[in-house]
Amino acid sequence: AQKVTQAQTEISVVEKEDVTLDCVYETRDTTYYLFWYKQPPSGELVFLIRRNSFDEQNEISGRYSWNFQKSTSSFNFTITASQVVDSAVYFCALMQETSGSRLTFGEGTQLTVNP
Amino acid sequence: SQTIHQWPATLVQPVGSPLSLECTVEGTSNPNLYWYRQAAGRGLQLLFYSVGIGQISSEVPQNLSASRPQDRQFILSSKKLLLSDSGFYLCAWTPDRHSPLHFGNGTRLTVT
């Protein structure tokens, strides 16, 4: 079975603070893919990043960075110097090699960045 | 470039009425197609997915059904809506099962 846990339901920060969104996953597969999506108030889901299970290199894209650690089954997302426009619900998701095309989402973390 | 269209954007339907939500993808062929629902909370629940015309996999037994009459068309239907069917319905596509899903803008359904 595959499962994604985002323990933080809501996070509130002040602009320019750094914030980390946690994601812990469960899978029996050795090959799997991890994703982060952003859902702004308008509702559409925006793809942010994909990681496969064989690539543990951390990634940085502008103010966004991701820390993938297989030893702890975590794929955490950090926003540096947060901005009001970062306010959204963020979803972590998992796709197992053996699960066909099923993408399992966590429950999401509501991030509010206050000015 | 590829685009995904989903309509209508919002819908208010009485209990017991039928439902038809449509999703089409342009600029690609033989995409994998998905229907997700996001209920009052935030979680996204996979309802159906399709890897080809006429091939539908159902994830959750309920009064909804899906069809794929054409390669890039995915339809979500119900013969009789329930109050519990209210939610935000999202269509998505991917060129293959390992690639990121790309989502439509969603349909907000309210069953009254």
CSV table of C-alpha atoms in Angstrom, one decimal:
chain,number,residue,atom,x,y,z
A,1,ALA,CA,0.0,0.0,0.0
A,2,GLN,CA,1.1,3.5,-0.6
A,3,LYS,CA,0.5,6.4,1.7
A,4,VAL,CA,1.5,10.1,2.0
A,5,THR,CA,1.4,12.0,5.3
A,6,GLN,CA,1.6,15.7,5.6
A,7,ALA,CA,1.3,16.2,9.3
A,8,GLN,CA,1.1,20.0,9.2
A,9,THR,CA,-2.5,21.0,8.4
A,10,GLU,CA,-1.9,24.7,8.5
A,11,ILE,CA,1.2,26.9,8.8
A,12,SER,CA,1.2,30.6,9.2
A,13,VAL,CA,4.3,32.7,8.7
A,14,VAL,CA,5.3,36.3,8.2
A,15,GLU,CA,6.7,37.4,4.9
A,16,LYS,CA,10.4,36.8,4.5
A,17,GLU,CA,10.4,34.0,6.9
A,18,ASP,CA,11.7,30.6,5.7
A,19,VAL,CA,9.2,27.7,6.0
A,20,THR,CA,9.5,24.0,5.6
A,21,LEU,CA,6.6,21.7,4.6
A,22,ASP,CA,7.0,18.1,5.7
A,23,CYS,CA,6.1,15.0,3.7
A,24,VAL,CA,6.5,11.4,4.8
A,25,TYR,CA,5.6,8.6,2.6
A,26,GLU,CA,5.1,4.8,2.8
A,27,THR,CA,5.8,2.4,0.0
A,28,ARG,CA,7.0,-1.2,-0.5
A,29,ASP,CA,8.3,-0.5,-4.0
A,30,THR,CA,11.9,0.3,-4.6
A,31,THR,CA,11.0,2.4,-7.6
A,32,TYR,CA,8.6,5.2,-7.0
A,33,TYR,CA,8.1,8.9,-7.8
A,34,LEU,CA,7.5,11.8,-5.5
A,35,PHE,CA,5.8,15.1,-6.4
A,36,TRP,CA,4.9,18.4,-5.0
A,37,TYR,CA,1.9,20.4,-6.2
A,38,LYS,CA,0.7,23.9,-5.3
A,39,GLN,CA,-3.0,24.8,-5.2
A,40,PRO,CA,-3.5,28.6,-5.0
A,41,PRO,CA,-6.9,30.0,-4.0
A,42,SER,CA,-8.1,29.9,-7.6
A,43,GLY,CA,-8.1,26.1,-7.3
A,44,GLU,CA,-5.9,24.7,-10.1
A,45,LEU,CA,-3.1,22.4,-9.2
A,46,VAL,CA,0.3,23.5,-10.3
A,47,PHE,CA,3.1,21.0,-10.6
A,48,LEU,CA,6.3,22.0,-8.8
A,49,ILE,CA,8.7,19.0,-8.8
A,50,ARG,CA,9.1,15.3,-9.5
A,51,ARG,CA,11.7,13.1,-7.9
A,52,ASN,CA,12.4,9.4,-8.6
A,53,SER,CA,13.5,7.1,-5.9
A,54,PHE,CA,17.0,6.6,-7.3
A,55,ASP,CA,17.8,10.3,-7.2
A,56,GLU,CA,18.4,11.6,-3.7
A,57,GLN,CA,20.0,14.8,-4.8
A,58,ASN,CA,18.4,17.8,-3.2
A,59,GLU,CA,17.1,20.4,-5.6
A,60,ILE,CA,16.9,24.1,-5.6
A,61,SER,CA,14.8,26.2,-7.8
A,62,GLY,CA,14.9,29.9,-6.9
A,63,ARG,CA,13.4,30.2,-3.4
A,64,TYR,CA,12.2,26.6,-3.5
A,65,SER,CA,14.2,23.7,-2.3
A,66,TRP,CA,13.5,20.0,-1.7
A,67,ASN,CA,15.2,17.6,0.6
A,68,PHE,CA,14.7,13.9,-0.3
A,69,GLN,CA,15.8,11.4,2.3
A,70,LYS,CA,15.1,7.8,1.7
A,71,SER,CA,16.4,6.8,5.1
A,72,THR,CA,13.5,8.6,6.7
A,73,SER,CA,11.1,8.3,3.8
A,74,SER,CA,10.7,12.0,3.7
A,75,PHE,CA,10.5,14.6,0.9
A,76,ASN,CA,10.4,18.0,2.5
A,77,PHE,CA,9.8,21.3,0.8
A,78,THR,CA,11.4,24.6,1.9
A,79,ILE,CA,10.4,28.1,0.8
A,80,THR,CA,13.1,30.6,1.5
A,81,ALA,CA,12.1,34.3,2.1
A,82,SER,CA,8.4,33.5,1.8
A,83,GLN,CA,6.1,35.9,0.0
A,84,VAL,CA,2.4,36.6,0.2
A,85,VAL,CA,2.0,35.0,-3.2
A,86,ASP,CA,3.3,31.7,-1.7
A,87,SER,CA,0.0,31.4,0.2
A,88,ALA,CA,-1.6,28.2,-1.0
A,89,VAL,CA,-2.3,24.6,-0.2
A,90,TYR,CA,0.7,22.4,-1.0
A,91,PHE,CA,0.3,18.7,-1.7
A,92,CYS,CA,2.9,16.0,-1.6
A,93,ALA,CA,2.2,12.9,-3.8
A,94,LEU,CA,3.5,9.5,-4.5
A,95,MET,CA,3.4,7.1,-7.4
A,96,GLN,CA,4.6,3.6,-7.0
A,97,GLU,CA,6.1,1.7,-9.9
A,98,THR,CA,3.6,-1.2,-9.3
A,99,SER,CA,0.6,1.0,-8.8
A,100,GLY,CA,0.0,1.7,-12.5
A,101,SER,CA,-1.0,5.2,-12.9
A,102,ARG,CA,-2.3,5.9,-9.5
A,103,LEU,CA,-1.0,9.1,-7.8
A,104,THR,CA,-1.7,9.2,-4.1
A,105,PHE,CA,-1.8,12.6,-2.5
A,106,GLY,CA,-1.3,13.7,1.1
A,107,GLU,CA,-4.0,15.8,2.8
A,108,GLY,CA,-2.1,19.0,2.0
A,109,THR,CA,-0.7,21.8,4.1
A,110,GLN,CA,-2.4,25.2,4.0
A,111,LEU,CA,0.4,27.8,4.0
A,112,THR,CA,-0.5,31.4,4.8
A,113,VAL,CA,2.1,34.1,4.4
A,114,ASN,CA,1.1,37.3,6.1
A,115,PRO,CA,2.5,40.7,5.1
B,1,SER,CA,1.8,22.8,-26.6
B,2,GLN,CA,-0.7,20.7,-24.7
B,3,THR,CA,-3.7,22.1,-22.9
B,4,ILE,CA,-6.5,20.6,-20.9
B,5,HIS,CA,-10.0,21.9,-20.8
B,6,GLN,CA,-12.6,21.1,-18.2
B,7,TRP,CA,-16.1,22.4,-18.0
B,8,PRO,CA,-18.3,23.7,-16.6
B,9,ALA,CA,-16.4,25.7,-14.0
B,10,THR,CA,-19.2,25.7,-11.5
B,11,LEU,CA,-22.4,23.7,-11.3
B,12,VAL,CA,-25.4,23.6,-8.9
B,13,GLN,CA,-27.6,20.5,-9.2
B,14,PRO,CA,-30.4,19.1,-7.2
B,15,VAL,CA,-30.3,15.8,-5.5
B,16,GLY,CA,-31.3,13.0,-7.9
B,17,SER,CA,-30.4,14.9,-11.0
B,18,PRO,CA,-27.9,13.5,-13.6
B,19,LEU,CA,-24.4,14.8,-14.0
B,20,SER,CA,-22.0,15.1,-16.9
B,21,LEU,CA,-18.6,16.7,-16.6
B,22,GLU,CA,-16.4,16.9,-19.6
B,23,CYS,CA,-12.6,17.1,-20.0
B,24,THR,CA,-10.6,17.3,-23.2
B,25,VAL,CA,-6.9,17.4,-23.8
B,26,GLU,CA,-5.3,19.0,-26.9
B,27,GLY,CA,-1.9,18.7,-28.4
B,28,THR,CA,-1.1,15.1,-27.4
B,29,SER,CA,-2.3,11.6,-28.3
B,30,ASN,CA,-3.1,8.6,-26.1
B,31,PRO,CA,-2.7,10.5,-22.8
B,32,ASN,CA,-3.4,8.9,-19.4
B,33,LEU,CA,-6.5,10.6,-18.1
B,34,TYR,CA,-7.7,11.0,-14.5
B,35,TRP,CA,-10.7,12.2,-12.5
B,36,TYR,CA,-10.0,13.4,-8.9
B,37,ARG,CA,-12.4,14.8,-6.3
B,38,GLN,CA,-11.5,17.2,-3.6
B,39,ALA,CA,-14.1,17.2,-0.8
B,40,ALA,CA,-14.7,19.9,1.8
B,41,GLY,CA,-11.3,19.2,3.4
B,42,ARG,CA,-8.3,19.3,1.2
B,43,GLY,CA,-7.5,15.7,0.3
B,44,LEU,CA,-7.6,14.6,-3.4
B,45,GLN,CA,-9.3,11.3,-4.0
B,46,LEU,CA,-8.6,9.5,-7.2
B,47,LEU,CA,-12.0,8.4,-8.7
B,48,PHE,CA,-11.1,7.0,-12.2
B,49,TYR,CA,-8.2,6.8,-14.5
B,50,SER,CA,-7.9,5.7,-18.1
B,51,VAL,CA,-4.9,4.6,-20.1
B,52,GLY,CA,-6.7,4.3,-23.4
B,53,ILE,CA,-10.1,4.6,-25.2
B,54,GLY,CA,-12.7,2.5,-23.5
B,55,GLN,CA,-10.3,1.5,-20.7
B,56,ILE,CA,-11.5,2.8,-17.3
B,57,SER,CA,-10.2,1.9,-13.9
B,58,SER,CA,-12.4,2.7,-10.9
B,59,GLU,CA,-10.9,3.4,-7.6
B,60,VAL,CA,-13.8,4.1,-5.4
B,61,PRO,CA,-17.2,2.4,-5.6
B,62,GLN,CA,-19.9,5.0,-5.7
B,63,ASN,CA,-22.7,6.3,-7.9
B,64,LEU,CA,-20.3,7.9,-10.4
B,65,SER,CA,-19.0,6.5,-13.6
B,66,ALA,CA,-16.5,7.6,-16.3
B,67,SER,CA,-16.2,7.1,-20.0
B,68,ARG,CA,-13.6,7.8,-22.6
B,69,PRO,CA,-15.4,7.9,-25.9
B,70,GLN,CA,-12.5,9.4,-27.8
B,71,ASP,CA,-8.7,9.4,-27.2
B,72,ARG,CA,-8.6,12.8,-25.6
B,73,GLN,CA,-12.0,13.1,-24.0
B,74,PHE,CA,-12.9,11.9,-20.5
B,75,ILE,CA,-16.4,12.2,-19.1
B,76,LEU,CA,-17.5,11.9,-15.5
B,77,SER,CA,-21.2,11.0,-15.1
B,78,SER,CA,-23.9,10.2,-12.6
B,79,LYS,CA,-27.4,9.1,-13.1
B,80,LYS,CA,-28.6,10.4,-9.7
B,81,LEU,CA,-26.6,12.8,-7.7
B,82,LEU,CA,-26.3,12.6,-3.9
B,83,LEU,CA,-25.6,15.4,-1.5
B,84,SER,CA,-22.2,13.7,-0.8
B,85,ASP,CA,-21.2,14.2,-4.4
B,86,SER,CA,-20.6,17.9,-3.8
B,87,GLY,CA,-17.0,18.8,-4.2
B,88,PHE,CA,-14.3,20.1,-6.5
B,89,TYR,CA,-13.7,17.8,-9.4
B,90,LEU,CA,-10.4,17.9,-11.2
B,91,CYS,CA,-9.4,16.3,-14.5
B,92,ALA,CA,-5.8,15.6,-15.2
B,93,TRP,CA,-3.6,14.1,-17.9
B,94,THR,CA,-0.1,12.8,-18.3
B,95,PRO,CA,1.8,11.5,-21.3
B,96,ASP,CA,2.9,8.4,-19.4
B,97,ARG,CA,2.5,7.0,-15.9
B,98,HIS,CA,5.8,8.4,-14.6
B,99,SER,CA,5.4,11.9,-15.7
B,100,PRO,CA,3.8,14.7,-13.7
B,101,LEU,CA,0.0,15.1,-13.9
B,102,HIS,CA,-1.3,18.3,-15.4
B,103,PHE,CA,-4.6,19.4,-14.0
B,104,GLY,CA,-7.5,21.3,-15.5
B,105,ASN,CA,-9.1,24.2,-13.7
B,106,GLY,CA,-11.6,22.1,-11.9
B,107,THR,CA,-15.4,22.0,-11.6
B,108,ARG,CA,-17.0,23.1,-8.3
B,109,LEU,CA,-20.1,21.0,-7.9
B,110,THR,CA,-22.8,21.8,-5.3
B,111,VAL,CA,-25.6,19.3,-4.9
B,112,THR,CA,-28.6,20.9,-3.2
